Short mmCIF file of C-alpha atoms in Angstrom, two decimals:
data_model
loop_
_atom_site.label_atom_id
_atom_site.label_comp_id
_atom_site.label_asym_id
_atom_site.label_seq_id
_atom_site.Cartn_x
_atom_site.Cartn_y
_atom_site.Cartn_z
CA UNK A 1 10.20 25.69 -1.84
CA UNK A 2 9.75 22.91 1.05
CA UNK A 3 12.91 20.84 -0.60
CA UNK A 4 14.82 24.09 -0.20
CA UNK A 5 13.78 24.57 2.92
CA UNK A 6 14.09 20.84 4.29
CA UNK A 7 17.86 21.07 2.49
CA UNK A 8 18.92 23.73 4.43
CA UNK A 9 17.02 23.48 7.70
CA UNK A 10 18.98 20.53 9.05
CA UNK A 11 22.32 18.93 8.68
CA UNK A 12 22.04 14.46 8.54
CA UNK A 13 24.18 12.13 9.87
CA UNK A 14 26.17 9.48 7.99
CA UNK A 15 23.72 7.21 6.86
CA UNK A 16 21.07 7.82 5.29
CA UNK A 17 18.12 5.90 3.08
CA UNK A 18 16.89 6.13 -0.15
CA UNK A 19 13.31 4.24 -0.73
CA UNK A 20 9.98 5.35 -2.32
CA UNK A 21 6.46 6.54 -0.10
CA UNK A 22 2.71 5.82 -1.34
CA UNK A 23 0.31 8.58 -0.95
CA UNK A 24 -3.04 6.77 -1.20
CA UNK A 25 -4.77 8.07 -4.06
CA UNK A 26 -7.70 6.61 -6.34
CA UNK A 27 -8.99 9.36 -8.39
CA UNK A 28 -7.48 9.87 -12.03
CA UNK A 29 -3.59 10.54 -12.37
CA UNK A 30 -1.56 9.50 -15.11
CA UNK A 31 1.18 8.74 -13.23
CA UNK A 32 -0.76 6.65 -10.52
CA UNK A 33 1.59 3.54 -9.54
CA UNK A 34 0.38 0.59 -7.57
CA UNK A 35 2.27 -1.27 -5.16
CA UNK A 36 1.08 -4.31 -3.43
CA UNK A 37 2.96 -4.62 -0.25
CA UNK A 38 2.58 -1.33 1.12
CA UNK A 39 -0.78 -0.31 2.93
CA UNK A 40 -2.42 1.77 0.23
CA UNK A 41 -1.89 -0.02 -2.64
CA UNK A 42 -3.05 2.83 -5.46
CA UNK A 43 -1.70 5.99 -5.18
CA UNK A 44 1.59 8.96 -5.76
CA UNK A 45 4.92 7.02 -5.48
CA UNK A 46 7.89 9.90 -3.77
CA UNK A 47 10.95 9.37 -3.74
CA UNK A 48 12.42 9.84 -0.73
CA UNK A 49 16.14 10.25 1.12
CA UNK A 50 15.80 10.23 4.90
CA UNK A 51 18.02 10.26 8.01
CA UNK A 52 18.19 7.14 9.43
CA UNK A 53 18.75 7.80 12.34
CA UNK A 54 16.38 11.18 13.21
CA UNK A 55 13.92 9.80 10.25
CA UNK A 56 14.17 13.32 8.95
CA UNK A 57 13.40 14.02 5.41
CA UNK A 58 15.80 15.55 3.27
CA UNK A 59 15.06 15.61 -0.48
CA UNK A 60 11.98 14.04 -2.52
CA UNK A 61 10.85 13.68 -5.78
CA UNK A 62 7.55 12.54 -7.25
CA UNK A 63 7.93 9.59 -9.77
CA UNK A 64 5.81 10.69 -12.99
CA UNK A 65 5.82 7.78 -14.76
CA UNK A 66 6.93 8.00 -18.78
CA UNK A 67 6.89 11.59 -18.65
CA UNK A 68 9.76 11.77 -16.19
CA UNK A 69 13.31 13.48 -17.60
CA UNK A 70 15.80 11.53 -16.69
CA UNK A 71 18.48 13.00 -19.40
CA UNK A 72 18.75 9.59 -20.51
CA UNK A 73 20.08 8.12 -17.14
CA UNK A 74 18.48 4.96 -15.86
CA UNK A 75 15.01 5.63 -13.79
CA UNK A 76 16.92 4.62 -10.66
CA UNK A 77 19.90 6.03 -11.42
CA UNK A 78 18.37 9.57 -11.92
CA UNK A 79 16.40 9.13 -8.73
CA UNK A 80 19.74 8.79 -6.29
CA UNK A 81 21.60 11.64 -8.43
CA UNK A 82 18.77 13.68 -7.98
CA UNK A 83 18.25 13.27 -4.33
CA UNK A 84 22.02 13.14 -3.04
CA UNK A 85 22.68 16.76 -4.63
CA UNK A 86 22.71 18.41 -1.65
CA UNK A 87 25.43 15.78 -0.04
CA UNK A 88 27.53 15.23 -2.69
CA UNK A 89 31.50 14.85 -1.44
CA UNK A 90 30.37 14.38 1.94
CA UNK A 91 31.41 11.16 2.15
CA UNK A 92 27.68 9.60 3.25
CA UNK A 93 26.55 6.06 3.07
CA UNK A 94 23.75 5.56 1.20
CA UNK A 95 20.90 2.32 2.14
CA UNK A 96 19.04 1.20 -1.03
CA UNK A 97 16.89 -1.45 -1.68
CA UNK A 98 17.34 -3.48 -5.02
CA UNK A 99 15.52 -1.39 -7.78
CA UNK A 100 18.17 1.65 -7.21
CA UNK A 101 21.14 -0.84 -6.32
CA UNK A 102 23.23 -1.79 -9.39
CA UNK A 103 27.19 -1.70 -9.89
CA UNK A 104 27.71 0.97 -12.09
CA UNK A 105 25.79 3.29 -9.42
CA UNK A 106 28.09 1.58 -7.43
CA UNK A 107 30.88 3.01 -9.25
CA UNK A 108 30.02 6.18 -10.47
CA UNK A 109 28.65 7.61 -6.90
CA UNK A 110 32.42 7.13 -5.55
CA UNK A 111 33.93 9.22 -8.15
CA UNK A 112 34.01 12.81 -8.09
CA UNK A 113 31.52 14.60 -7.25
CA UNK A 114 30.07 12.36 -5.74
CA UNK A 115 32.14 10.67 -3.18
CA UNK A 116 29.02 8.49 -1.48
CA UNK A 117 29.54 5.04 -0.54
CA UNK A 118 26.16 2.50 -0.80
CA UNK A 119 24.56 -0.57 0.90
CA UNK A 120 21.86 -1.92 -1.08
CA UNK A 121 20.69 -5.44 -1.81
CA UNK A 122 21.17 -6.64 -5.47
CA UNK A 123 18.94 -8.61 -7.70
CA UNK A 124 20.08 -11.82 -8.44
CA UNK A 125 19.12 -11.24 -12.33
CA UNK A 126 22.52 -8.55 -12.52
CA UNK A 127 25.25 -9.76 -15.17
CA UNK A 128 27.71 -9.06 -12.27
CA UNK A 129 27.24 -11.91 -10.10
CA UNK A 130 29.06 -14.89 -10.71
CA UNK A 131 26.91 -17.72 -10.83
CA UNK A 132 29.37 -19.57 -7.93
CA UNK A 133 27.56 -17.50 -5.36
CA UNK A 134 23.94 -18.13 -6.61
CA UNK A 135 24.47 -21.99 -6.33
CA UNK A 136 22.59 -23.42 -2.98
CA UNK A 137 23.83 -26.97 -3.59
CA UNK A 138 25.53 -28.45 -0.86
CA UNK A 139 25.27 -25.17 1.06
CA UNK A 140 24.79 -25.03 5.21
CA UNK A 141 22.52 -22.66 6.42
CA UNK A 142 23.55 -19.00 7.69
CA UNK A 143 27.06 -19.46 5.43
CA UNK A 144 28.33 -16.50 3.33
CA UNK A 145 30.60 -16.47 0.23
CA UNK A 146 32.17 -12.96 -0.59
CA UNK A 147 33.33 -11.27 -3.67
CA UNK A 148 35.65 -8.48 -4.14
CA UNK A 149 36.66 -5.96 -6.64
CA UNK A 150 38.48 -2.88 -6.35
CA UNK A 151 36.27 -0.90 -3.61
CA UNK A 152 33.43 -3.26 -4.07
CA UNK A 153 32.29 -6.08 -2.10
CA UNK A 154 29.43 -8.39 -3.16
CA UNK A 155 28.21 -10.80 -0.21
CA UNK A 156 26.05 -14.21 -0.67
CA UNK A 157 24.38 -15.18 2.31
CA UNK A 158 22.12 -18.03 2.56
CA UNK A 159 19.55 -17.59 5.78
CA UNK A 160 17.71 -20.53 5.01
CA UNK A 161 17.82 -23.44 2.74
CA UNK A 162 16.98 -22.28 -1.05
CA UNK A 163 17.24 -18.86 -0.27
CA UNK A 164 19.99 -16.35 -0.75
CA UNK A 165 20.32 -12.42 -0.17
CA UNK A 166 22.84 -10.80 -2.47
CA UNK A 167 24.39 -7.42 -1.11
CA UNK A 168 26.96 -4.72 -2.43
CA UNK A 169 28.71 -2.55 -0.27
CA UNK A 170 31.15 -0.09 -1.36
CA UNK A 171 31.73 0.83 2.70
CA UNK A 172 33.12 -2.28 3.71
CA UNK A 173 36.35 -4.02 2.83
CA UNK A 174 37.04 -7.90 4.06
CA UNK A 175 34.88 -10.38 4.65
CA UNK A 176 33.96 -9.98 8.58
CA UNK A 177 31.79 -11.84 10.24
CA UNK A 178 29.52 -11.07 13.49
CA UNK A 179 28.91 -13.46 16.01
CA UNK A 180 26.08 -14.41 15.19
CA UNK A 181 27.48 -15.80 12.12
CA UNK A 182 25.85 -12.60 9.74
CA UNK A 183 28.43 -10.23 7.76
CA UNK A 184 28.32 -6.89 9.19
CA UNK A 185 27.52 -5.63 6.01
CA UNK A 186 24.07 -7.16 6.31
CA UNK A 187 24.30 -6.05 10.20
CA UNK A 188 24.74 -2.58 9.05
CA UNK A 189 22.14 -2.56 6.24
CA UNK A 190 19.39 -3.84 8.89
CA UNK A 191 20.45 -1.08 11.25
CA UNK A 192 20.02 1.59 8.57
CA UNK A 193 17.48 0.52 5.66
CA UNK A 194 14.27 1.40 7.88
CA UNK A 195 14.86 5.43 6.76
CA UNK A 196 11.84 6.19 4.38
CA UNK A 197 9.95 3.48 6.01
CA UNK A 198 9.43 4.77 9.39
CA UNK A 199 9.04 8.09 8.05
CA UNK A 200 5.99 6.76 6.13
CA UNK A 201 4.64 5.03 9.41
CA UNK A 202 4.87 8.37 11.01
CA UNK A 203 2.85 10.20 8.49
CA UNK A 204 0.24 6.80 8.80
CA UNK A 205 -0.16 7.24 12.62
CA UNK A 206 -0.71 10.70 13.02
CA UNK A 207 -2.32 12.17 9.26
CA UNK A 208 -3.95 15.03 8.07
CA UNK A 209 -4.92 13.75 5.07
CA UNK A 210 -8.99 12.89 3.83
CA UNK A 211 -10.46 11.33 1.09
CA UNK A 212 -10.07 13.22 -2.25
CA UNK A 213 -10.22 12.71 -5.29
CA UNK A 214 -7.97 15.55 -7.05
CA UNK A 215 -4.50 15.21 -7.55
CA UNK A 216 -3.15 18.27 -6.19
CA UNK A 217 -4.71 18.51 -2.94
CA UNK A 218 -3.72 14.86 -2.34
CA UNK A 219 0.34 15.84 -2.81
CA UNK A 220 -0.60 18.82 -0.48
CA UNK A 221 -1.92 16.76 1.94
CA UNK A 222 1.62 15.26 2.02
CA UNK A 223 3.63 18.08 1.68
CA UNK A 224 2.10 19.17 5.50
CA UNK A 225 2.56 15.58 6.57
CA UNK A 226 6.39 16.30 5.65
CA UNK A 227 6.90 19.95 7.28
CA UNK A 228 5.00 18.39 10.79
CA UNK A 229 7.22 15.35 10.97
CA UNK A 230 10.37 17.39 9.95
CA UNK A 231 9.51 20.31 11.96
CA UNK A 232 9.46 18.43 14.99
CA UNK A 233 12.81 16.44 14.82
CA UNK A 234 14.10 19.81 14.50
CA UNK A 235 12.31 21.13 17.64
CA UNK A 236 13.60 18.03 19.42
CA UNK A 237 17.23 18.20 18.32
CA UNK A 238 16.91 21.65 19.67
CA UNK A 239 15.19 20.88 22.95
CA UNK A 240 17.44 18.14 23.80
CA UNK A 241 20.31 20.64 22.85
CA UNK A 242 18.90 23.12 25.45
CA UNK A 243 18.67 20.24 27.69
CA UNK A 244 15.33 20.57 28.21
CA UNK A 245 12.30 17.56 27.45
CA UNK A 246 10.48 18.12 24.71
CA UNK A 247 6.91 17.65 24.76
CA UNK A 248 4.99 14.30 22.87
CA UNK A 249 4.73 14.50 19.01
CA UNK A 250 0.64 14.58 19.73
CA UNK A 251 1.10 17.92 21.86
CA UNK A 252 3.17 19.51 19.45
CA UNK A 253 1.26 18.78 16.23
CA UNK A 254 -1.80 20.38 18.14
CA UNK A 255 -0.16 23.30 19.72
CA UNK A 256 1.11 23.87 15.61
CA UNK A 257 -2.16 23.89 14.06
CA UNK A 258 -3.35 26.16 16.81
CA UNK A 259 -0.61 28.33 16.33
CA UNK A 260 -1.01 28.24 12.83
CA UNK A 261 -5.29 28.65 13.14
CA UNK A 262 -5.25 31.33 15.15
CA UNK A 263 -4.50 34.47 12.84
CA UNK A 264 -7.88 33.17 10.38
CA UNK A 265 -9.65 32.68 14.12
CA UNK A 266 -8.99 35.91 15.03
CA UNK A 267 -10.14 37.33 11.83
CA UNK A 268 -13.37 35.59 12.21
CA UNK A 269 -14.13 37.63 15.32
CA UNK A 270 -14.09 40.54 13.49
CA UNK A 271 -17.31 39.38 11.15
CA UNK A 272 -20.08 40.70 12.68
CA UNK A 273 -22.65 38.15 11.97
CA UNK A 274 -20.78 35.14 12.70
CA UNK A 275 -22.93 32.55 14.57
CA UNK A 276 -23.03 32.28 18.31
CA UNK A 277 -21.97 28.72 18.57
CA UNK A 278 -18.69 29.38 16.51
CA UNK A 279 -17.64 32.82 18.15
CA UNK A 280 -18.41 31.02 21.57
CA UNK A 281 -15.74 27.54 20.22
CA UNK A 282 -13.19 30.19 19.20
CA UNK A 283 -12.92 32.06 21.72
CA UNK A 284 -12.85 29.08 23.98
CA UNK A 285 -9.81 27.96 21.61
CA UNK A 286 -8.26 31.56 21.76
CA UNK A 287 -8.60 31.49 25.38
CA UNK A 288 -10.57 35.19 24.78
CA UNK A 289 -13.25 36.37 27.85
CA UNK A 290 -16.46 37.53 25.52
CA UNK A 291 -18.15 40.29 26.52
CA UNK A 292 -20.46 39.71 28.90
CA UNK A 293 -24.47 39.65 27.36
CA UNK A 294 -25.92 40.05 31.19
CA UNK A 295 -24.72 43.83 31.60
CA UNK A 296 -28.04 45.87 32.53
CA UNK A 297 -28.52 48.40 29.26
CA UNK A 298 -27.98 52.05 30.04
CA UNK A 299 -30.93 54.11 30.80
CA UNK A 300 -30.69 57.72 29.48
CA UNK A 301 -33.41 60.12 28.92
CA UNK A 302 -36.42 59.00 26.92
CA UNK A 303 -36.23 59.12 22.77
CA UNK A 304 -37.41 56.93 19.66
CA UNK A 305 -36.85 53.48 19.38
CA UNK A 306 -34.06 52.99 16.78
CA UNK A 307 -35.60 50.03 15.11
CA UNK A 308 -39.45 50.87 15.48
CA UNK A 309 -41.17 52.77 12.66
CA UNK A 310 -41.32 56.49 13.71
CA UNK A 311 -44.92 56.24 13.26
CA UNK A 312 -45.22 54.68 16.74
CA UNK A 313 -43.88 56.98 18.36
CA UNK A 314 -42.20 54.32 20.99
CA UNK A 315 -40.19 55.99 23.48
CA UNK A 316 -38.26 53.67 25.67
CA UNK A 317 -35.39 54.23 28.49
CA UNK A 318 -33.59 51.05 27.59
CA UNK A 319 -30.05 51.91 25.71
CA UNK A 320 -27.73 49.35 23.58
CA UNK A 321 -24.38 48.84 26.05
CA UNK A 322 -22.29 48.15 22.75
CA UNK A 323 -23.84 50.89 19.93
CA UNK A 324 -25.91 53.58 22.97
CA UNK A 325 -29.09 52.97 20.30
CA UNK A 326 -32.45 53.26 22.09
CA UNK A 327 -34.28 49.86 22.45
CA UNK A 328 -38.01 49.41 23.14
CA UNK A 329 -39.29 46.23 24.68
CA UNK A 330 -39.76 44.43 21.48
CA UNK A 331 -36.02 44.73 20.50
CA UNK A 332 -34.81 44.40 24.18
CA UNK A 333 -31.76 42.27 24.18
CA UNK A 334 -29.29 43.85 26.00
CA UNK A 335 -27.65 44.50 23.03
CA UNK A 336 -29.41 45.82 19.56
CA UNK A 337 -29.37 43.25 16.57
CA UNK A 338 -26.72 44.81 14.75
CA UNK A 339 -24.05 44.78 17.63
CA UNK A 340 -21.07 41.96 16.91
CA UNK A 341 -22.00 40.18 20.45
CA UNK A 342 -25.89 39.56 20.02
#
């Protein structure tokens, strides 16, 4: 239900990113992956395809290890498929790092129905590469040596000595160079390949999560990390649309959860022995005056204390302002026990 509603809620730009999110986890899972360079090592790899440019989150899908059914597709293969449904013939550039990047991807997501084009560095390992631009002998720093075929363009670039960065591109065509001596298509992969990642540091800085150890309420705890972040790019597309400034992501994250509190807060109020101390913080939240406890009980004509056995015969003046019960001394409170405000 949230990819459906992410999907249709919001309409990306051309380039967009394709790259995986950790939810820290260390309880039992059989799918639990770890990861060493990201900042929870353990936990629930998602695949993700942002915006790059709003960081808004379009599709996921959980990786579940062996059990996952790819129809006998590659694992990274499947993954892109998957999450470019909703896109497909639009035409998008898609940013991938080098365990989704491979040329038959390359070549299959530019046929119909596809149509996508991709920027994603390539592991130097592929049978594709000719071994001419993995050679560093004799090389200067910051050159690049280019390879072409059909609609496909495979750059070597060497940043430092014994080091080279392989990238395909199925975007470009030529071999241009910036001026700072880097191909664009390295330029343009920079530019767009931070997608996921932000997104993650997003959910890092500002998270609802806590420490649990079952599964599901872990993935949950993400799932309203995703519909905060996404839910306010929309609300400042919109504001900025309305030319009006929206308001800091800290402001609107708290003004949500007190929009979304407030029905259950309300419907507290109406239990009538709810304790003092969290009637008083809600309505103090709710922005509710209480009724006041100081109000002078009603005197009426003498009868039988309501909460005194009728043996003693008490017969005070004193009156309940909430229920109109008659109160003797002993139960004097300005309001009888029973009353929602005592």
């Amino acid at each position: 239900m949230l990819m459906e509603i992410c999907r249709s809620s919001y309409t990306s730009a051309s380039y967009l990113t394709i790259d995986e999110q950790l939810l820290g986890f260390r309880g039992r899972c059989p799918f639990r992956t770890y990861i060493p360079n990201k900042p929870s090592n353990d936990g629930i790899k998602i695949v993700m395809l942002c915006d790059s440019s709003s960081k808004y989150m379009i599709d996921a899908n959980p990786y579940l290890g062996k059990s996952t059914n790819t129809g006998g597709l590659p694992l990274a293969n499947f993954y892109v498929k998957e999450l470019t449904k909703s896109i497909h013939g639009s035409n998008r550039n898609i940013t991938m790092d080098n365990w989704f990047t491979s040329v038959p991807l390359a070549d299959e997501l530019l046929e119909q129905p596809y149509k996508l084009t991709i920027i994603g560095t390539l592991r130097k390992n592929k049978k594709e590469i000719p071994p001419e631009l993995l050679n560093t002998d004799n090389r200067p720093r910051g050159t690049s040596m280019f390879c072409f075929d059909k609609n496909k363009t495979l750059v070597s670039y060497l940043p430092k000595p014994n080091k080279i960065v392989m990238l395909l591109s199925t975007m470009h065509e030529g071999a241009t160079i910036s001026e700072n001596g880097k191909p664009d298509i390295i330029i343009n992969y920079n530019e767009t390949k931070a997608g996921v990642d932000t997104f993650d540091q997003l959910c890092s800085n500002m998270n609802c999560s806590r420490k649990t150890r079952r599964r599901p309420l872990c993935v949950f705890y993400g799932i309203i990390n995703i519909a905060t972040i996404n839910s306010f790019v929309i609300y400042c597309d919109n504001s900025y649309k309305a030319n009006n400034k929206p308001v800091s992501r800290f402001q609107y994250m708290f003004e949500l959860g007190k929009i979304l509190a407030e029905p259950w807060m309300r419907q507290r109020l109406d239990i009538s022995n709810l304790r003092r101390n969290i009637r008083e913080n809600i309505h103090e939240i709710l922005d509710i005056k209480p009724v006041p406890e100081s109000v002078d009980p009603i005197e009426k004509k003498r009868t039988v204390c309501f909460f005194c056995p009728s043996r003693l015969r008490k017969m005070p003046k004193k009156f309940c302002v909430q229920c109109k019960r008659a109160i003797c001394r002993t139960h004097n409170r300005n309001c009888c026990p029973e009353c929602p405000f005592s």
